[in-house]
Coordinates of C-alpha atoms in Angstrom, one line a residue:
M1 CA 2.5 -14.3 36.0
A2 CA 2.7 -10.5 36.5
Y3 CA 2.3 -8.2 33.5
T4 CA 5.6 -7.1 32.1
D5 CA 7.0 -6.5 28.6
D6 CA 9.0 -9.6 28.9
A7 CA 6.0 -11.6 30.0
V8 CA 4.0 -10.4 27.0
K9 CA 6.9 -11.2 24.6
A10 CA 7.3 -14.7 26.2
K11 CA 3.6 -15.4 25.7
L12 CA 3.7 -14.2 22.1
S13 CA 6.8 -16.2 21.3
A14 CA 5.3 -19.4 22.8
L15 CA 2.1 -19.0 20.7
N16 CA 1.4 -22.0 18.4
E17 CA -1.1 -22.6 15.7
T18 CA -3.4 -24.8 17.8
Q19 CA -6.7 -23.5 18.9
E20 CA -6.0 -24.3 22.5
G21 CA -2.7 -22.4 22.5
I22 CA -4.4 -19.3 20.9
V23 CA -7.3 -19.3 23.3
T24 CA -5.0 -19.7 26.4
V25 CA -2.8 -16.7 25.4
A26 CA -5.9 -14.6 24.5
Q27 CA -7.4 -15.2 27.9
W28 CA -4.1 -14.1 29.6
V29 CA -4.0 -11.0 27.5
M30 CA -7.6 -10.1 28.2
F31 CA -7.1 -10.5 31.9
H32 CA -4.6 -7.6 31.7
R33 CA -6.8 -5.5 29.6
R34 CA -5.9 -2.3 31.5
H35 CA -2.5 -2.7 29.6
A36 CA -4.3 -3.1 26.3
E37 CA -2.5 -0.2 24.5
R38 CA 0.9 -1.5 25.5
T39 CA 0.0 -5.1 24.7
A40 CA -1.1 -3.9 21.2
Q41 CA 2.2 -2.2 20.6
L42 CA 4.2 -5.2 21.6
W43 CA 2.0 -7.4 19.5
L44 CA 2.6 -5.2 16.4
Q45 CA 6.4 -5.3 17.0
K46 CA 6.4 -9.1 17.3
L47 CA 4.3 -9.3 14.1
R48 CA 6.9 -7.3 12.2
D49 CA 9.8 -9.5 13.5
S50 CA 8.2 -12.9 12.8
P51 CA 8.2 -15.1 9.7
A52 CA 5.1 -15.5 7.6
P53 CA 3.6 -18.6 9.4
K54 CA 4.1 -17.0 12.8
R55 CA 2.4 -13.8 11.6
L56 CA -0.7 -15.8 10.8
N57 CA -0.8 -17.1 14.4
L58 CA -0.5 -13.5 15.7
V59 CA -3.4 -12.5 13.4
Y60 CA -5.5 -15.4 14.9
L61 CA -4.6 -14.1 18.4
A62 CA -5.8 -10.6 17.6
N63 CA -8.9 -12.0 16.1
E64 CA -9.7 -14.0 19.2
V65 CA -9.1 -11.1 21.5
A66 CA -11.1 -8.6 19.4
Q67 CA -14.1 -11.0 19.1
Q68 CA -14.1 -11.8 22.8
S69 CA -13.9 -8.1 23.6
R70 CA -16.8 -7.3 21.4
A71 CA -18.8 -10.2 22.8
R72 CA -18.1 -9.1 26.4
R73 CA -18.5 -5.4 25.6
K74 CA -15.0 -4.7 26.8
E75 CA -13.7 -2.3 24.2
D76 CA -10.2 -1.8 25.6
F77 CA -8.5 -3.9 23.0
L78 CA -10.8 -2.8 20.3
I79 CA -9.7 0.8 21.0
A80 CA -6.0 -0.3 21.2
F81 CA -6.1 -2.3 18.0
S82 CA -8.1 0.2 15.9
P83 CA -5.1 2.6 15.0
I84 CA -2.8 -0.3 14.1
I85 CA -4.9 -3.1 12.8
A86 CA -4.8 -2.0 9.2
E87 CA -1.0 -1.7 9.2
A88 CA -0.6 -5.0 11.0
T89 CA -2.8 -6.8 8.6
A90 CA -0.8 -5.4 5.7
V91 CA 2.4 -6.5 7.3
A92 CA 1.1 -10.0 7.8
Y93 CA -0.4 -10.2 4.3
K94 CA 2.5 -8.8 2.3
G95 CA 5.2 -11.4 1.3
S96 CA 3.2 -14.4 2.5
S97 CA 2.2 -17.4 0.4
N98 CA -1.1 -17.5 -1.4
D99 CA -2.4 -20.0 1.1
I100 CA -1.6 -17.7 4.1
Q101 CA -3.0 -14.7 2.3
Q102 CA -6.3 -16.5 1.7
K103 CA -6.6 -17.3 5.4
I104 CA -5.9 -13.7 6.4
R105 CA -8.5 -12.5 3.9
R106 CA -11.0 -14.9 5.6
V107 CA -10.3 -13.3 9.0
V108 CA -10.9 -9.9 7.5
E109 CA -14.2 -11.0 6.0
V110 CA -15.3 -12.3 9.5
W111 CA -14.5 -8.9 11.0
R112 CA -16.8 -7.3 8.5
Q113 CA -19.6 -9.9 8.9
R114 CA -19.6 -9.6 12.7
S115 CA -18.9 -5.8 12.8
I116 CA -15.9 -6.3 15.0
F117 CA -14.3 -2.9 14.1
E118 CA -15.8 0.4 13.1
P119 CA -16.7 0.7 9.3
A120 CA -13.9 3.2 8.7
I121 CA -11.4 0.8 10.3
Q122 CA -12.7 -2.1 8.3
D123 CA -12.5 -0.2 5.1
A124 CA -8.9 0.8 5.9
V125 CA -7.9 -2.8 6.5
E126 CA -9.5 -4.0 3.2
A127 CA -7.9 -1.0 1.3
R128 CA -4.4 -2.0 2.4
V129 CA -4.9 -5.6 1.4
D130 CA -6.3 -4.6 -2.0
E131 CA -3.4 -2.2 -2.5
I132 CA -1.0 -5.1 -2.0
D133 CA -2.8 -7.3 -4.5
K134 CA -2.9 -4.5 -7.1
S135 CA 0.8 -3.7 -6.8
R136 CA 1.6 -7.3 -7.1
S137 CA -0.5 -7.7 -10.3
I138 CA 1.1 -4.6 -11.8
G139 CA 4.6 -5.9 -11.2
K140 CA 4.0 -9.1 -13.0
K141 CA 5.2 -9.5 -16.6
P142 CA 2.6 -10.1 -19.3
P143 CA 2.3 -13.7 -20.4
L144 CA 4.2 -14.6 -23.6
G145 CA 2.1 -14.5 -26.7
G146 CA 0.0 -11.6 -25.5
S147 CA -0.8 -8.7 -27.8
L148 CA 1.6 -5.8 -27.7
F149 CA -1.3 -3.5 -27.9
S150 CA -3.5 -4.9 -25.1
S151 CA -3.9 -2.5 -22.2
S152 CA -3.4 -3.9 -18.7
S153 CA -5.6 -2.9 -15.8
G154 CA -2.6 -1.2 -14.1
S155 CA -1.7 1.0 -17.0
T156 CA -2.2 4.7 -16.5
P157 CA -2.5 7.3 -19.2
S158 CA 0.3 9.8 -19.4
E159 CA -2.1 12.7 -18.6
L160 CA -3.1 11.1 -15.3
Q161 CA 0.4 10.0 -14.2
P162 CA 1.1 13.2 -12.2
L163 CA -2.1 12.5 -10.2
V164 CA -1.2 9.0 -9.2
P165 CA 1.2 9.8 -6.4
L166 CA -1.2 12.5 -5.1
Q167 CA -4.0 9.9 -5.0
V168 CA -1.8 7.3 -3.3
A169 CA -0.7 9.8 -0.6
L170 CA -4.3 10.8 -0.1
S171 CA -5.4 7.2 0.3
K172 CA -2.7 6.4 2.9
A173 CA -3.5 9.6 4.8
T174 CA -7.2 8.8 4.8
V175 CA -6.6 5.3 6.2
T176 CA -4.4 6.7 9.0
S177 CA -6.6 9.6 9.9
G178 CA -9.7 7.4 9.9
A179 CA -8.3 5.0 12.4
S180 CA -6.9 7.9 14.6
A181 CA -10.1 9.8 14.5
T182 CA -12.2 6.8 15.3
T183 CA -10.0 6.0 18.3
A184 CA -10.0 9.5 19.6
N185 CA -13.8 9.9 19.3
A186 CA -14.4 6.5 20.9
E187 CA -12.2 7.5 23.9
Y188 CA -13.9 10.9 24.1
D189 CA -17.4 9.4 24.1
K190 CA -16.3 6.9 26.7
M191 CA -14.9 9.6 28.9
H192 CA -18.1 11.7 28.7
D193 CA -20.5 8.8 29.0
P194 CA -22.9 9.5 32.0
S195 CA -23.3 5.9 32.7
T196 CA -19.6 5.4 33.3
P197 CA -18.6 5.9 36.9
L198 CA -16.1 8.7 37.6
P199 CA -12.7 7.3 38.4
T200 CA -10.3 8.5 41.0
P201 CA -8.6 11.9 40.3
P202 CA -5.2 10.4 39.4
V203 CA -6.8 7.8 37.1
H204 CA -9.0 10.5 35.7
A205 CA -6.1 12.8 35.0
A206 CA -4.2 9.9 33.3
R207 CA -7.1 9.1 31.0
L208 CA -7.6 12.8 30.1
S209 CA -3.9 12.9 29.2
Q210 CA -4.3 9.8 27.0
L211 CA -7.4 11.4 25.4
L212 CA -5.5 14.6 24.6
K213 CA -2.8 12.6 23.0
A214 CA -5.3 10.6 20.9
L215 CA -7.1 13.8 19.9
A216 CA -3.8 15.5 18.9
N217 CA -2.8 12.5 16.8
A218 CA -6.2 12.4 15.1
E219 CA -6.1 16.1 14.4
S220 CA -2.6 15.9 12.9
S221 CA -3.6 13.0 10.7
V222 CA -6.8 14.8 9.5
S223 CA -4.6 17.8 8.7
E224 CA -2.4 15.6 6.5
V225 CA -5.4 14.3 4.7
I226 CA -6.6 17.9 4.0
K227 CA -3.2 18.8 2.7
S228 CA -3.1 15.8 0.4
R229 CA -6.6 16.4 -0.8
L230 CA -5.8 20.0 -1.7
A231 CA -2.8 18.9 -3.7
L232 CA -4.9 16.4 -5.6
I233 CA -7.6 19.0 -6.2
D234 CA -5.0 21.4 -7.6
G235 CA -3.7 18.7 -10.0
L236 CA -7.3 17.9 -11.0
E237 CA -8.0 21.6 -11.7
K238 CA -4.9 21.8 -13.9
L239 CA -6.0 18.7 -15.8
L240 CA -9.5 20.1 -16.1
E241 CA -8.2 23.4 -17.5
T242 CA -6.1 21.6 -20.0
N243 CA -9.1 19.6 -21.2
R244 CA -11.3 22.7 -21.4
S245 CA -8.8 24.4 -23.7
A246 CA -8.6 21.3 -25.8
L247 CA -12.4 21.1 -25.9
S248 CA -12.7 24.7 -27.1
R249 CA -10.2 24.0 -30.0
E250 CA -12.0 20.8 -30.9
Q251 CA -15.4 22.5 -30.9
S252 CA -14.1 25.2 -33.3
L253 CA -12.6 22.5 -35.6
A254 CA -15.9 20.6 -35.5
T255 CA -17.8 23.8 -36.6
Q256 CA -15.4 24.4 -39.4
L257 CA -15.7 20.9 -40.7
S258 CA -19.5 21.0 -40.5
E259 CA -19.6 24.2 -42.5
R260 CA -17.3 22.8 -45.2
R261 CA -19.3 19.6 -45.4
S262 CA -22.5 21.5 -45.9
E263 CA -20.9 23.6 -48.6
T264 CA -19.6 20.5 -50.4
E265 CA -23.0 18.9 -50.2
A266 CA -24.7 22.0 -51.8
K267 CA -22.1 22.0 -54.6
K268 CA -22.6 18.3 -55.2
R269 CA -26.4 18.8 -55.4
E270 CA -25.9 21.6 -57.9
V271 CA -23.7 19.5 -60.1
E272 CA -26.1 16.6 -60.0
D273 CA -29.0 18.9 -60.9
G274 CA -27.1 20.1 -63.9
I275 CA -26.5 16.5 -65.0
M276 CA -30.2 15.7 -64.6
R277 CA -31.2 18.7 -66.7
G278 CA -28.9 17.6 -69.5
L279 CA -26.6 20.5 -69.4
S280 CA -25.1 21.0 -72.9
A281 CA -21.8 22.4 -73.9
E282 CA -23.4 25.6 -75.2
N283 CA -24.9 26.3 -71.8
S284 CA -21.7 25.7 -70.0
P285 CA -19.7 28.7 -68.8
A286 CA -16.8 27.9 -71.2
A287 CA -19.1 28.3 -74.3
N288 CA -19.3 32.1 -73.7
F289 CA -15.6 32.7 -74.3
G290 CA -13.7 32.8 -77.6
D291 CA -10.2 31.7 -78.4
S292 CA -8.7 34.8 -76.8
G293 CA -10.8 34.3 -73.6
I294 CA -13.0 37.5 -74.3
E295 CA -16.7 37.0 -73.5
G296 CA -19.0 37.3 -76.5
E297 CA -16.6 36.1 -79.2
P298 CA -17.6 32.7 -80.6
V299 CA -15.0 30.1 -81.1
A300 CA -14.1 29.6 -84.8
R301 CA -14.4 26.1 -86.1
P302 CA -11.2 24.8 -87.9
E303 CA -11.5 24.1 -91.6
V304 CA -11.2 20.5 -92.4
E305 CA -9.9 19.4 -95.9
A306 CA -12.3 17.2 -97.8
L307 CA -11.2 13.6 -98.2
T308 CA -10.7 12.6 -101.9
P309 CA -10.0 9.1 -103.1
P310 CA -6.6 8.5 -104.8
P311 CA -6.6 8.2 -108.6
V312 CA -7.2 4.8 -110.0
E313 CA -5.1 3.7 -112.9
A314 CA -7.2 2.6 -115.9
L315 CA -6.8 -0.9 -116.9
T316 CA -6.4 -1.2 -120.6
P317 CA -6.3 -4.5 -122.4
V318 CA -3.0 -5.3 -123.9
G319 CA -2.8 -4.8 -127.6
S320 CA -5.9 -2.5 -127.8
P321 CA -5.8 0.1 -130.6
K322 CA -6.1 3.0 -128.3
Q323 CA -3.3 1.9 -125.9
E324 CA -1.1 0.9 -128.9
Q325 CA -1.7 4.4 -130.5
Q326 CA -0.7 6.1 -127.2
E327 CA 2.4 4.0 -126.9
T328 CA 3.3 4.7 -130.5
S329 CA 3.0 8.4 -130.0
S330 CA 5.1 8.2 -126.8
V331 CA 7.8 6.1 -128.6
A332 CA 7.8 8.5 -131.5
Q333 CA 8.2 11.4 -129.2
N334 CA 11.3 9.8 -127.7
N335 CA 12.7 8.7 -131.1
S336 CA 14.5 12.0 -131.6
H337 CA 16.6 11.2 -128.5
A338 CA 17.5 7.6 -129.5
P339 CA 20.6 6.8 -131.4
N340 CA 20.2 5.6 -135.0
T341 CA 21.3 2.0 -135.7
G342 CA 20.4 1.9 -139.4
F343 CA 17.3 -0.2 -139.4
T344 CA 13.7 0.4 -138.2
L345 CA 10.5 -1.7 -137.6
P346 CA 7.6 -0.7 -139.8
G347 CA 4.9 1.2 -138.0
F348 CA 7.2 2.2 -135.1
G349 CA 9.3 4.8 -136.8
Y350 CA 12.6 4.3 -134.8
P351 CA 15.4 1.8 -134.8
T352 CA 14.9 -1.5 -133.0
D353 CA 17.9 -0.9 -130.7
A354 CA 16.6 2.6 -129.9
A355 CA 13.2 1.2 -129.0
H356 CA 14.9 -1.3 -126.7
Y357 CA 16.9 1.5 -125.2
N358 CA 13.9 3.7 -124.6
L359 CA 11.8 0.9 -123.1
Q360 CA 14.5 0.0 -120.7
H361 CA 15.8 3.5 -119.6
D362 CA 13.5 6.4 -119.1
P363 CA 15.0 9.8 -119.8
N364 CA 14.0 10.9 -116.3
G365 CA 16.1 8.1 -114.7
L366 CA 13.1 5.8 -114.0
H367 CA 12.9 2.2 -115.0
T368 CA 10.0 1.7 -117.4
K369 CA 8.2 -1.6 -117.2
R370 CA 8.5 -3.6 -120.4
R371 CA 5.2 -4.7 -121.9
K372 CA 5.1 -8.1 -123.6
V373 CA 3.0 -8.1 -126.7
A374 CA 1.7 -11.4 -128.1
H375 CA 1.9 -11.6 -131.9
E376 CA 0.1 -14.1 -134.0
E377 CA 1.9 -16.2 -136.6
E378 CA 0.1 -14.6 -139.5
D379 CA 1.4 -11.1 -138.4
Y380 CA 5.0 -12.3 -138.7
A381 CA 4.2 -13.8 -142.1
Q382 CA 2.7 -10.6 -143.3
F383 CA 5.8 -8.7 -142.1
A384 CA 8.0 -11.3 -143.8
G385 CA 6.2 -10.9 -147.1
G386 CA 6.9 -7.2 -147.2
D387 CA 9.9 -5.1 -147.8
L388 CA 11.7 -6.2 -144.6
D389 CA 15.3 -6.5 -144.6
A390 CA 16.5 -10.1 -145.0
D391 CA 18.4 -10.1 -141.8
V392 CA 15.4 -8.8 -139.9
A393 CA 13.1 -11.3 -141.5
E394 CA 15.5 -14.1 -140.5
L395 CA 15.7 -12.8 -137.0
L396 CA 12.0 -12.7 -136.6
K397 CA 11.6 -16.2 -137.9
Q398 CA 14.0 -17.5 -135.4
E399 CA 12.3 -15.8 -132.5
S400 CA 8.8 -16.9 -133.5
G401 CA 9.8 -20.5 -134.2
L402 CA 8.6 -20.5 -137.9
P403 CA 10.3 -22.7 -140.5
K404 CA 13.0 -21.2 -142.4

């Protein structure tokens, strides 16, 4: 079958997952290795338009062609695949099931183990796959029951958020430029290899044109990398300047706090030393000031009134001569104010009713406590034998219970 775009598309469409089918298509593709660049472009287009299982078969086909080319030292397809293999692997990996993704990762590991592609190309392929895994893990919601304060691996501090898009752009530009530069340098080295026979002038001219195109693409991609890196450096310098200003303020604050801490420690030691020396009130600064706050004038002590016990009323036995004499004098003094009823008790000097009145009502408005005096029977007999009035004697007999 002659090589045409339709023939290549037909072979790729008929590709199945069996080893025999993959090897058969790989041999046909390698037979037309002079069309390696075109075949690689058609392969990438078919990969983009195919479902996930079909993409895995196309990755297996590229793996077979690349390994056979390395083994036979025919680098046409290696040069053709190098600029697009990272993007193609990412297209096949993204959106596929976990099983297919693990198989694609296994192929990428084989490429590294057997050094199928240049190290820069291999790094670009792995970076694209890792980027897809990282974006998928960031997009997932945290599991229920997790801490609200736990930090996820994809979280970015607010100070670094302006740098994230700059770093992403730089990473993409680096991957693209690495592949383009590797391809251009490989074509240039092959073109100037002394062991390579010089082709015919028309073929030579065509290869030189292809080399110029590759070199221009590589130069453009490297210029994009330089632009992205300068933007990132500018953002980093702004962040660095912000942190330097904050550092200066924090250092000044730390110095101030250290000085105040030292001052407080010295004052604390001074107070503790005063306590250990038994600092008295006379040695304290407040002892040198008087009531008016003038130094040198002592503080006058307040006069305290002496405590005296309250007077204790003397206890006098009832009926004692002294107490009876005092009461007689007191009653005689009040006799002049008492009304006269016409009869008196001997030895008292005032009428009986007046004595009752004076004992019950004090002239000053106070109630006087009556004092009960016990009299012996012989006293009343003595009174009765005297010159008492008959009515009084009869009254006394009745009160004392004596026989009439």
